[in-house]
mmCIF file of C-alpha atoms in Angstrom:
data_model
loop_
_atom_site.group_PDB
_atom_site.id
_atom_site.type_symbol
_atom_site.label_atom_id
_atom_site.label_comp_id
_atom_site.label_asym_id
_atom_site.label_seq_id
_atom_site.Cartn_x
_atom_site.Cartn_y
_atom_site.Cartn_z
ATOM 1 C CA MET L 1 0.075 0.042 0.009
ATOM 2 C CA LEU L 2 1.432 3.333 -1.154
ATOM 3 C CA LYS L 3 1.870 5.790 1.718
ATOM 4 C CA ARG L 4 -0.310 8.908 1.522
ATOM 5 C CA LEU L 5 1.840 11.943 1.347
ATOM 6 C CA GLN L 6 1.909 13.852 4.591
ATOM 7 C CA SER L 7 4.943 16.215 4.147
ATOM 8 C CA GLN L 8 7.754 17.113 1.758
ATOM 9 C CA LYS L 9 9.957 14.579 3.687
ATOM 10 C CA ASP L 10 7.948 11.753 2.186
ATOM 11 C CA ILE L 11 8.871 12.547 -1.342
ATOM 12 C CA ALA L 12 12.498 11.373 -0.934
ATOM 13 C CA ASP L 13 11.360 7.973 0.161
ATOM 14 C CA TYR L 14 9.678 7.083 -3.207
ATOM 15 C CA ASN L 15 12.284 5.782 -5.662
ATOM 16 C CA ASP L 16 10.451 2.905 -7.239
ATOM 17 C CA ILE L 17 10.041 4.521 -10.617
ATOM 18 C CA LYS L 18 12.281 2.475 -13.015
ATOM 19 C CA ASP L 19 11.058 0.383 -15.957
ATOM 20 C CA ARG L 20 7.382 1.382 -15.643
ATOM 21 C CA LEU L 21 4.788 3.193 -17.719
ATOM 22 C CA PHE L 22 4.724 7.008 -17.237
ATOM 23 C CA SER L 23 1.075 7.243 -16.245
ATOM 24 C CA ALA L 24 0.145 7.438 -12.589
ATOM 25 C CA THR L 25 -1.447 4.412 -10.858
ATOM 26 C CA HIS L 26 -4.642 4.782 -8.972
ATOM 27 C CA GLU L 27 -2.729 4.342 -5.782
ATOM 28 C CA GLU L 28 -0.352 7.179 -6.665
ATOM 29 C CA ILE L 29 -3.254 9.510 -7.395
ATOM 30 C CA THR L 30 -5.114 8.748 -4.286
ATOM 31 C CA ALA L 31 -1.914 8.995 -2.258
ATOM 32 C CA GLY L 32 -1.243 12.523 -3.483
ATOM 33 C CA TRP L 33 1.709 11.906 -5.797
ATOM 34 C CA THR L 34 0.147 13.776 -8.726
ATOM 35 C CA THR L 35 -0.455 17.043 -6.847
ATOM 36 C CA ASP L 36 1.728 20.177 -7.191
ATOM 37 C CA ILE L 37 4.560 20.465 -4.781
ATOM 38 C CA TYR L 38 3.317 23.832 -3.426
ATOM 39 C CA PHE L 39 0.288 22.277 -1.944
ATOM 40 C CA LEU L 40 2.437 19.879 0.163
ATOM 41 C CA LYS L 41 4.537 22.819 1.202
ATOM 42 C CA THR L 42 1.374 24.575 2.182
ATOM 43 C CA ARG L 43 0.491 21.600 4.330
ATOM 44 C CA ASP L 44 3.830 21.666 6.073
ATOM 45 C CA VAL L 45 3.536 25.389 6.749
ATOM 46 C CA LEU L 46 0.037 25.226 8.022
ATOM 47 C CA LYS L 47 0.801 22.253 10.189
ATOM 48 C CA ALA L 48 3.795 24.103 11.735
ATOM 49 C CA ALA L 49 1.450 27.084 12.419
ATOM 50 C CA GLY L 50 -1.286 24.940 13.972
ATOM 51 C CA LEU L 51 -3.692 25.818 11.234
ATOM 52 C CA LEU L 52 -3.971 22.618 9.269
ATOM 53 C CA GLU L 53 -7.359 21.629 10.706
ATOM 54 C CA THR L 54 -8.894 25.099 10.126
ATOM 55 C CA PRO L 55 -12.560 24.830 8.915
ATOM 56 C CA VAL L 56 -12.886 26.202 5.326
ATOM 57 C CA VAL L 57 -15.371 26.336 2.489
ATOM 58 C CA ALA L 58 -13.970 26.260 -1.112
ATOM 59 C CA GLU L 59 -15.809 26.795 -4.345
ATOM 60 C CA VAL L 60 -14.910 25.592 -7.881
ATOM 61 C CA PHE L 61 -15.778 27.562 -11.056
ATOM 62 C CA ALA L 62 -14.652 27.839 -14.640
ATOM 63 C CA ARG L 63 -14.146 31.048 -16.633
ATOM 64 C CA LYS L 64 -15.868 29.406 -19.746
ATOM 65 C CA GLY L 65 -19.242 27.661 -19.883
ATOM 66 C CA GLY L 66 -19.782 24.197 -21.082
ATOM 67 C CA MET L 67 -21.147 20.731 -19.973
ATOM 68 C CA PHE L 68 -20.067 19.577 -16.540
ATOM 69 C CA ALA L 69 -18.463 16.180 -15.974
ATOM 70 C CA GLY L 70 -15.879 14.596 -13.694
ATOM 71 C CA SER L 71 -17.512 15.031 -10.316
ATOM 72 C CA GLU L 72 -18.125 11.358 -9.889
ATOM 73 C CA GLU L 73 -14.412 10.674 -10.061
ATOM 74 C CA VAL L 74 -13.774 13.485 -7.561
ATOM 75 C CA ILE L 75 -16.211 11.960 -5.103
ATOM 76 C CA ARG L 76 -14.631 8.604 -5.500
ATOM 77 C CA LEU L 77 -11.304 10.250 -4.707
ATOM 78 C CA PHE L 78 -12.689 11.960 -1.688
ATOM 79 C CA LYS L 79 -14.116 8.671 -0.436
ATOM 80 C CA THR L 80 -10.500 7.315 -0.101
ATOM 81 C CA PHE L 81 -9.623 10.091 2.323
ATOM 82 C CA PRO L 82 -9.251 9.531 6.106
ATOM 83 C CA LYS L 83 -11.607 12.446 6.676
ATOM 84 C CA THR L 84 -14.207 13.022 4.035
ATOM 85 C CA PRO L 85 -15.252 16.703 3.359
ATOM 86 C CA GLN L 86 -18.850 17.745 2.710
ATOM 87 C CA VAL L 87 -19.450 18.131 -1.068
ATOM 88 C CA GLU L 88 -22.143 19.927 -3.021
ATOM 89 C CA THR L 89 -21.799 19.769 -6.841
ATOM 90 C CA LEU L 90 -23.537 20.258 -10.040
ATOM 91 C CA ARG L 91 -24.886 17.098 -11.654
ATOM 92 C CA GLU L 92 -22.867 15.601 -14.446
ATOM 93 C CA GLY L 93 -24.267 16.365 -17.897
ATOM 94 C CA THR L 94 -25.600 19.779 -16.774
ATOM 95 C CA LYS L 95 -24.728 22.819 -18.833
ATOM 96 C CA PHE L 96 -23.230 25.701 -16.991
ATOM 97 C CA GLU L 97 -22.378 29.433 -17.394
ATOM 98 C CA PRO L 98 -18.984 31.153 -16.979
ATOM 99 C CA LYS L 99 -17.979 31.604 -13.299
ATOM 100 C CA GLU L 100 -20.939 29.613 -12.089
ATOM 101 C CA VAL L 101 -20.147 27.684 -8.887
ATOM 102 C CA LEU L 102 -19.724 24.002 -9.972
ATOM 103 C CA MET L 103 -18.682 22.413 -6.713
ATOM 104 C CA ARG L 104 -18.561 23.553 -3.137
ATOM 105 C CA ILE L 105 -16.364 21.670 -0.522
ATOM 106 C CA THR L 106 -16.641 22.275 3.148
ATOM 107 C CA GLY L 107 -14.331 20.697 5.703
ATOM 108 C CA THR L 108 -10.956 21.224 7.285
ATOM 109 C CA TYR L 109 -8.176 22.273 4.962
ATOM 110 C CA GLU L 110 -6.345 19.140 5.942
ATOM 111 C CA SER L 111 -9.153 17.012 4.710
ATOM 112 C CA PHE L 112 -8.871 18.066 0.972
ATOM 113 C CA GLY L 113 -6.490 20.973 0.419
ATOM 114 C CA THR L 114 -3.464 18.962 -0.738
ATOM 115 C CA TYR L 115 -5.530 17.427 -3.571
ATOM 116 C CA GLU L 116 -6.615 20.739 -5.283
ATOM 117 C CA THR L 117 -4.405 19.928 -8.375
ATOM 118 C CA VAL L 118 -5.963 16.507 -8.651
ATOM 119 C CA LEU L 119 -9.560 17.453 -8.321
ATOM 120 C CA LEU L 120 -9.326 20.477 -10.708
ATOM 121 C CA GLY L 121 -7.618 18.252 -13.236
ATOM 122 C CA MET L 122 -10.276 15.671 -13.072
ATOM 123 C CA LEU L 123 -13.055 18.312 -13.628
ATOM 124 C CA ALA L 124 -11.143 20.246 -16.246
ATOM 125 C CA SER L 125 -10.366 17.396 -18.558
ATOM 126 C CA SER L 126 -13.757 15.538 -18.320
ATOM 127 C CA THR L 127 -15.735 18.841 -18.724
ATOM 128 C CA GLY L 128 -13.744 19.660 -21.835
ATOM 129 C CA TRP L 129 -14.465 16.294 -23.412
ATOM 130 C CA ALA L 130 -18.105 16.432 -22.390
ATOM 131 C CA THR L 131 -18.605 19.828 -23.775
ATOM 132 C CA ALA L 132 -17.195 18.768 -27.188
ATOM 133 C CA ALA L 133 -19.178 15.481 -27.210
ATOM 134 C CA ALA L 134 -22.385 17.404 -26.355
ATOM 135 C CA GLU L 135 -21.838 19.682 -29.389
ATOM 136 C CA CYS L 136 -21.753 16.489 -31.644
ATOM 137 C CA VAL L 137 -24.791 14.952 -30.004
ATOM 138 C CA GLU L 138 -26.765 18.245 -30.446
ATOM 139 C CA ALA L 139 -25.746 18.455 -34.030
ATOM 140 C CA ALA L 140 -26.799 14.813 -34.696
ATOM 141 C CA GLU L 141 -30.467 15.833 -33.878
ATOM 142 C CA GLY L 142 -31.456 12.547 -32.180
ATOM 143 C CA ARG L 143 -29.164 10.306 -34.250
ATOM 144 C CA SER L 144 -26.751 8.119 -32.418
ATOM 145 C CA VAL L 145 -23.221 9.413 -31.833
ATOM 146 C CA LEU L 146 -20.540 6.781 -30.938
ATOM 147 C CA CYS L 147 -17.308 7.761 -29.153
ATOM 148 C CA PHE L 148 -14.328 6.379 -31.079
ATOM 149 C CA GLY L 149 -11.544 8.566 -29.379
ATOM 150 C CA ALA L 150 -9.435 6.160 -27.434
ATOM 151 C CA ARG L 151 -6.714 6.110 -30.054
ATOM 152 C CA HIS L 152 -6.334 9.935 -29.937
ATOM 153 C CA VAL L 153 -5.269 10.033 -26.148
ATOM 154 C CA HIS L 154 -2.981 8.427 -23.798
ATOM 155 C CA PRO L 155 -4.407 5.029 -22.758
ATOM 156 C CA ALA L 156 -4.325 5.981 -19.115
ATOM 157 C CA ILE L 157 -7.079 8.512 -19.703
ATOM 158 C CA ALA L 158 -8.962 6.790 -22.614
ATOM 159 C CA SER L 159 -11.697 5.457 -20.346
ATOM 160 C CA VAL L 160 -12.083 8.795 -18.567
ATOM 161 C CA MET L 161 -12.557 10.639 -21.859
ATOM 162 C CA GLU L 162 -15.103 8.117 -23.246
ATOM 163 C CA ARG L 163 -16.951 8.176 -20.010
ATOM 164 C CA ALA L 164 -17.203 11.931 -20.246
ATOM 165 C CA ALA L 165 -18.618 11.519 -23.812
ATOM 166 C CA LYS L 166 -21.200 9.187 -22.347
ATOM 167 C CA VAL L 167 -22.187 11.740 -19.719
ATOM 168 C CA ALA L 168 -22.707 14.176 -22.604
ATOM 169 C CA GLY L 169 -25.163 11.873 -24.538
ATOM 170 C CA CYS L 170 -23.011 9.629 -26.707
ATOM 171 C CA SER L 171 -24.892 6.355 -27.227
ATOM 172 C CA ALA L 172 -21.912 4.063 -26.927
ATOM 173 C CA MET L 173 -18.130 3.782 -26.592
ATOM 174 C CA SER L 174 -15.437 1.694 -28.319
ATOM 175 C CA CYS L 175 -13.032 1.612 -25.419
ATOM 176 C CA ILE L 176 -13.629 -1.663 -23.465
ATOM 177 C CA LEU L 177 -12.741 -0.251 -20.035
ATOM 178 C CA ALA L 178 -14.885 2.920 -20.605
ATOM 179 C CA ALA L 179 -17.858 0.855 -21.407
ATOM 180 C CA LYS L 180 -17.546 -1.535 -18.582
ATOM 181 C CA LEU L 181 -17.098 1.423 -16.067
ATOM 182 C CA CYS L 182 -20.408 2.669 -17.444
ATOM 183 C CA GLY L 183 -22.077 -0.683 -16.835
ATOM 184 C CA GLU L 184 -22.334 -1.258 -20.656
ATOM 185 C CA GLU L 185 -20.662 -3.229 -23.407
ATOM 186 C CA PRO L 186 -18.222 -1.696 -25.967
ATOM 187 C CA LYS L 187 -19.571 -1.047 -29.479
ATOM 188 C CA GLY L 188 -17.671 -1.172 -32.715
ATOM 189 C CA THR L 189 -17.072 -3.181 -35.872
ATOM 190 C CA VAL L 190 -13.719 -4.453 -37.376
ATOM 191 C CA PRO L 191 -11.094 -2.053 -38.759
ATOM 192 C CA HIS L 192 -9.589 -1.875 -42.253
ATOM 193 C CA ALA L 193 -6.843 -4.176 -41.115
ATOM 194 C CA ALA L 194 -9.340 -7.111 -40.962
ATOM 195 C CA VAL L 195 -10.600 -6.402 -44.591
ATOM 196 C CA LEU L 196 -7.081 -5.940 -45.849
ATOM 197 C CA LEU L 197 -5.863 -9.233 -44.468
ATOM 198 C CA MET L 198 -9.066 -11.012 -45.680
ATOM 199 C CA GLY L 199 -8.530 -9.553 -49.151
ATOM 200 C CA ASP L 200 -12.153 -8.812 -49.973
ATOM 201 C CA THR L 201 -14.925 -6.962 -48.230
ATOM 202 C CA VAL L 202 -17.686 -9.463 -48.937
ATOM 203 C CA LYS L 203 -15.459 -12.310 -47.766
ATOM 204 C CA LEU L 204 -14.859 -10.494 -44.530
ATOM 205 C CA ALA L 205 -18.441 -9.755 -44.145
ATOM 206 C CA LYS L 206 -19.420 -13.406 -44.383
ATOM 207 C CA PHE L 207 -16.840 -14.448 -41.779
ATOM 208 C CA TYR L 208 -17.859 -11.630 -39.461
ATOM 209 C CA ASP L 209 -21.501 -12.629 -39.849
ATOM 210 C CA GLU L 210 -20.625 -16.209 -38.963
ATOM 211 C CA PHE L 211 -18.531 -15.563 -35.896
ATOM 212 C CA VAL L 212 -20.004 -12.631 -34.040
ATOM 213 C CA PRO L 213 -22.901 -13.272 -31.566
ATOM 214 C CA ALA L 214 -26.251 -13.682 -33.150
ATOM 215 C CA GLU L 215 -27.727 -10.710 -31.183
ATOM 216 C CA GLU L 216 -24.988 -8.258 -32.253
ATOM 217 C CA PRO L 217 -25.968 -5.967 -35.179
ATOM 218 C CA ARG L 218 -23.846 -6.585 -38.353
ATOM 219 C CA THR L 219 -22.060 -3.272 -39.324
ATOM 220 C CA ILE L 220 -19.591 -3.719 -42.208
ATOM 221 C CA LEU L 221 -16.879 -1.296 -43.350
ATOM 222 C CA VAL L 222 -17.272 -0.672 -47.128
ATOM 223 C CA ASP L 223 -14.503 1.751 -48.222
ATOM 224 C CA THR L 224 -11.338 -0.481 -48.305
ATOM 225 C CA PHE L 225 -11.010 -1.837 -51.831
ATOM 226 C CA LYS L 226 -13.837 -0.760 -54.174
ATOM 227 C CA ASP L 227 -16.232 1.975 -54.738
ATOM 228 C CA GLU L 228 -18.277 2.445 -51.498
ATOM 229 C CA ALA L 229 -21.747 2.285 -53.316
ATOM 230 C CA GLU L 230 -20.680 -0.922 -55.141
ATOM 231 C CA GLU L 231 -19.282 -2.528 -51.910
ATOM 232 C CA THR L 232 -22.503 -1.620 -50.080
ATOM 233 C CA ILE L 233 -24.736 -3.459 -52.467
ATOM 234 C CA ARG L 234 -22.414 -6.458 -52.572
ATOM 235 C CA VAL L 235 -22.418 -6.712 -48.840
ATOM 236 C CA ALA L 236 -26.170 -6.184 -48.623
ATOM 237 C CA GLU L 237 -26.801 -8.985 -51.160
ATOM 238 C CA ALA L 238 -24.392 -11.200 -49.120
ATOM 239 C CA LEU L 239 -25.844 -10.752 -45.769
ATOM 240 C CA GLY L 240 -29.533 -9.800 -46.677
ATOM 241 C CA ASP L 241 -31.745 -8.961 -43.673
ATOM 242 C CA ARG L 242 -28.846 -9.666 -41.220
ATOM 243 C CA LEU L 243 -27.013 -6.623 -42.363
ATOM 244 C CA ALA L 244 -27.814 -3.751 -39.922
ATOM 245 C CA SER L 245 -25.521 -1.031 -41.338
ATOM 246 C CA ILE L 246 -22.551 -0.148 -43.454
ATOM 247 C CA ARG L 247 -19.768 2.068 -42.221
ATOM 248 C CA LEU L 248 -18.104 4.868 -44.242
ATOM 249 C CA ASP L 249 -14.566 6.008 -43.414
ATOM 250 C CA THR L 250 -13.357 7.244 -46.643
ATOM 251 C CA PRO L 251 -9.974 8.924 -46.234
ATOM 252 C CA GLY L 252 -9.314 12.543 -46.973
ATOM 253 C CA GLU L 253 -7.081 11.504 -49.862
ATOM 254 C CA ARG L 254 -10.272 10.342 -51.659
ATOM 255 C CA GLY L 255 -12.410 13.188 -50.439
ATOM 256 C CA GLY L 256 -13.716 11.838 -47.201
ATOM 257 C CA VAL L 257 -17.245 11.024 -46.345
ATOM 258 C CA THR L 258 -19.201 13.524 -48.453
ATOM 259 C CA PRO L 259 -23.002 14.365 -48.484
ATOM 260 C CA ASP L 260 -23.106 13.247 -52.099
ATOM 261 C CA LEU L 261 -21.581 9.853 -51.274
ATOM 262 C CA VAL L 262 -24.003 9.300 -48.380
ATOM 263 C CA ARG L 263 -26.907 10.510 -50.561
ATOM 264 C CA GLU L 264 -26.042 8.055 -53.378
ATOM 265 C CA ILE L 265 -25.563 5.079 -51.046
ATOM 266 C CA ARG L 266 -28.849 5.783 -49.429
ATOM 267 C CA TRP L 267 -30.626 5.943 -52.750
ATOM 268 C CA ARG L 268 -29.041 2.725 -53.965
ATOM 269 C CA LEU L 269 -29.904 0.837 -50.873
ATOM 270 C CA ASP L 270 -33.450 1.925 -51.021
ATOM 271 C CA CYS L 271 -33.818 1.024 -54.711
ATOM 272 C CA ALA L 272 -32.169 -2.394 -54.069
ATOM 273 C CA GLY L 273 -34.708 -3.191 -51.347
ATOM 274 C CA TYR L 274 -32.628 -2.521 -48.270
ATOM 275 C CA PRO L 275 -34.302 0.582 -46.673
ATOM 276 C CA ASN L 276 -33.565 -0.608 -43.163
ATOM 277 C CA VAL L 277 -29.785 -0.744 -43.594
ATOM 278 C CA LYS L 278 -28.267 2.270 -41.858
ATOM 279 C CA ILE L 279 -25.343 4.418 -42.826
ATOM 280 C CA VAL L 280 -22.693 5.063 -40.274
ATOM 281 C CA ALA L 281 -20.309 7.950 -41.044
ATOM 282 C CA THR L 282 -16.943 8.264 -39.416
ATOM 283 C CA GLY L 283 -13.687 9.951 -40.044
ATOM 284 C CA GLY L 284 -12.733 13.433 -38.756
ATOM 285 C CA LEU L 285 -16.343 14.464 -38.054
ATOM 286 C CA SER L 286 -17.214 17.682 -36.412
ATOM 287 C CA PRO L 287 -20.636 19.350 -35.461
ATOM 288 C CA GLU L 288 -20.724 21.186 -38.759
ATOM 289 C CA ARG L 289 -20.045 18.033 -40.818
ATOM 290 C CA ILE L 290 -22.579 16.185 -38.921
ATOM 291 C CA LYS L 291 -25.298 18.667 -39.649
ATOM 292 C CA ILE L 292 -24.518 18.426 -43.316
ATOM 293 C CA LEU L 293 -24.492 14.680 -43.267
ATOM 294 C CA ASN L 294 -27.891 14.661 -41.450
ATOM 295 C CA GLU L 295 -29.450 16.210 -44.553
ATOM 296 C CA ALA L 296 -27.764 13.630 -46.814
ATOM 297 C CA GLY L 297 -29.207 10.705 -44.972
ATOM 298 C CA ALA L 298 -26.592 9.432 -42.497
ATOM 299 C CA ASP L 299 -28.005 7.582 -39.520
ATOM 300 C CA VAL L 300 -25.168 7.128 -37.063
ATOM 301 C CA TYR L 301 -21.909 9.003 -36.399
ATOM 302 C CA GLY L 302 -18.567 7.831 -34.977
ATOM 303 C CA VAL L 303 -16.589 10.725 -33.562
ATOM 304 C CA GLY L 304 -13.117 10.583 -32.143
ATOM 305 C CA SER L 305 -10.736 13.493 -32.626
ATOM 306 C CA TYR L 306 -13.325 16.264 -32.250
ATOM 307 C CA ILE L 307 -14.139 14.905 -28.697
ATOM 308 C CA THR L 308 -10.561 14.229 -27.649
ATOM 309 C CA GLN L 309 -9.523 17.774 -28.805
ATOM 310 C CA GLY L 310 -12.159 19.319 -26.693
ATOM 311 C CA THR L 311 -10.564 22.268 -24.831
ATOM 312 C CA PRO L 312 -10.295 21.508 -21.067
ATOM 313 C CA ARG L 313 -12.209 24.017 -18.974
ATOM 314 C CA ASP L 314 -9.793 25.891 -16.846
ATOM 315 C CA MET L 315 -11.082 25.241 -13.219
ATOM 316 C CA THR L 316 -10.314 27.390 -10.249
ATOM 317 C CA MET L 317 -10.714 26.647 -6.625
ATOM 318 C CA ASP L 318 -11.059 29.433 -4.149
ATOM 319 C CA ILE L 319 -11.171 29.410 -0.421
ATOM 320 C CA LYS L 320 -14.336 31.469 0.318
ATOM 321 C CA MET L 321 -14.831 30.936 4.108
ATOM 322 C CA VAL L 322 -12.316 30.504 6.967
ATOM 323 C CA ASN L 323 -13.460 29.680 10.392
ATOM 324 C CA GLY L 324 -16.910 30.691 9.436
ATOM 325 C CA LYS L 325 -15.973 34.144 8.138
ATOM 326 C CA PRO L 326 -16.272 35.239 4.443
ATOM 327 C CA ILE L 327 -12.880 35.848 2.798
ATOM 328 C CA ALA L 328 -11.449 35.966 -0.798
ATOM 329 C CA LYS L 329 -8.406 37.004 -2.681
ATOM 330 C CA ARG L 330 -8.578 40.363 -4.503
ATOM 331 C CA GLY L 331 -10.914 40.360 -7.538
ATOM 332 C CA ARG L 332 -13.142 37.684 -6.099
ATOM 333 C CA LEU L 333 -16.357 37.921 -4.061
ATOM 334 C CA PRO L 334 -15.916 36.894 -0.365
ATOM 335 C CA GLY L 335 -18.193 34.262 1.095
ATOM 336 C CA ILE L 336 -20.396 31.512 -0.413
ATOM 337 C CA ILE L 337 -21.985 32.302 -3.803
ATOM 338 C CA PRO L 338 -25.484 30.602 -3.916
ATOM 339 C CA ASN L 339 -26.240 28.217 -6.841
ATOM 340 C CA PRO L 340 -29.505 26.251 -6.394
ATOM 341 C CA LYS L 341 -28.369 23.746 -8.878
ATOM 342 C CA LEU L 342 -25.893 22.307 -6.436
ATOM 343 C CA GLU L 343 -26.745 19.004 -4.815
ATOM 344 C CA ARG L 344 -25.202 17.451 -1.743
ATOM 345 C CA VAL L 345 -23.391 14.372 -2.548
ATOM 346 C CA LEU L 346 -21.072 13.822 0.409
#
């Protein structure tokens, strides 16, 4: 069991850092090893002054609005503490305005102060990803949006990112751990690699149809070897009613997934007697492109980079009460700022 950091002296005792991945473990995070050094210095100074157990109230806000996420992880972090502070927070998936109070923490400074870096980072990243995902979900106008972003971020945070996308309304995730953490099963078909190794899209489709569970929808990638419209009809004829959807991931070198391509495939599917086969569009999608593809007839969207590139919301935590008295740094309002949307969770 990794020792929880209590002072700067503890830092010198931790030397087991050779031949390991660079990401922090859960034990290192909960023990305080990913906080900024100045919070540990603050702890030492306050302890020496006899002020470490001073009752305080802290509030968290962001300078830019968005969709809130990450509080569940902060709560789980707090539950590992020897002394759990009282926490009021905005519900995940709630839209908020600039400088709106997102979380209020009440307790002794000792109970949570050292972890300011950690909790702000959790909220900042998840909120940024959720905000970007929410923009895609809104643009889709009721159509499903799948999060395919794990390949665009460090694996240590892939599940955090895709969970944030789920909070924002994405219907499913491709990252296995993210789906499991949400109590769901991961969603996704096979990549181009499978088609390339098989040598033919229809051959791959038949093997895929044979080996995946009967209850799993058959979605086949159709842009590997031949014209997408041609491959779509070939696959539809091979699988018949078992084909649930085709996926388009045409690379930018060939023009990407265009409205005209989607429109043509929709037309050809309908004419060939496959009106129930859906079109899944993927590949560098943004809210603007999603809106255009809606009109062309796309049914489902797989989004990765737009979500993962969502700008983190810079989070700030201010001490607003000390020993029951309102206080604040210059430029901030002393005392508690009311927000009726906050809910008591701890």
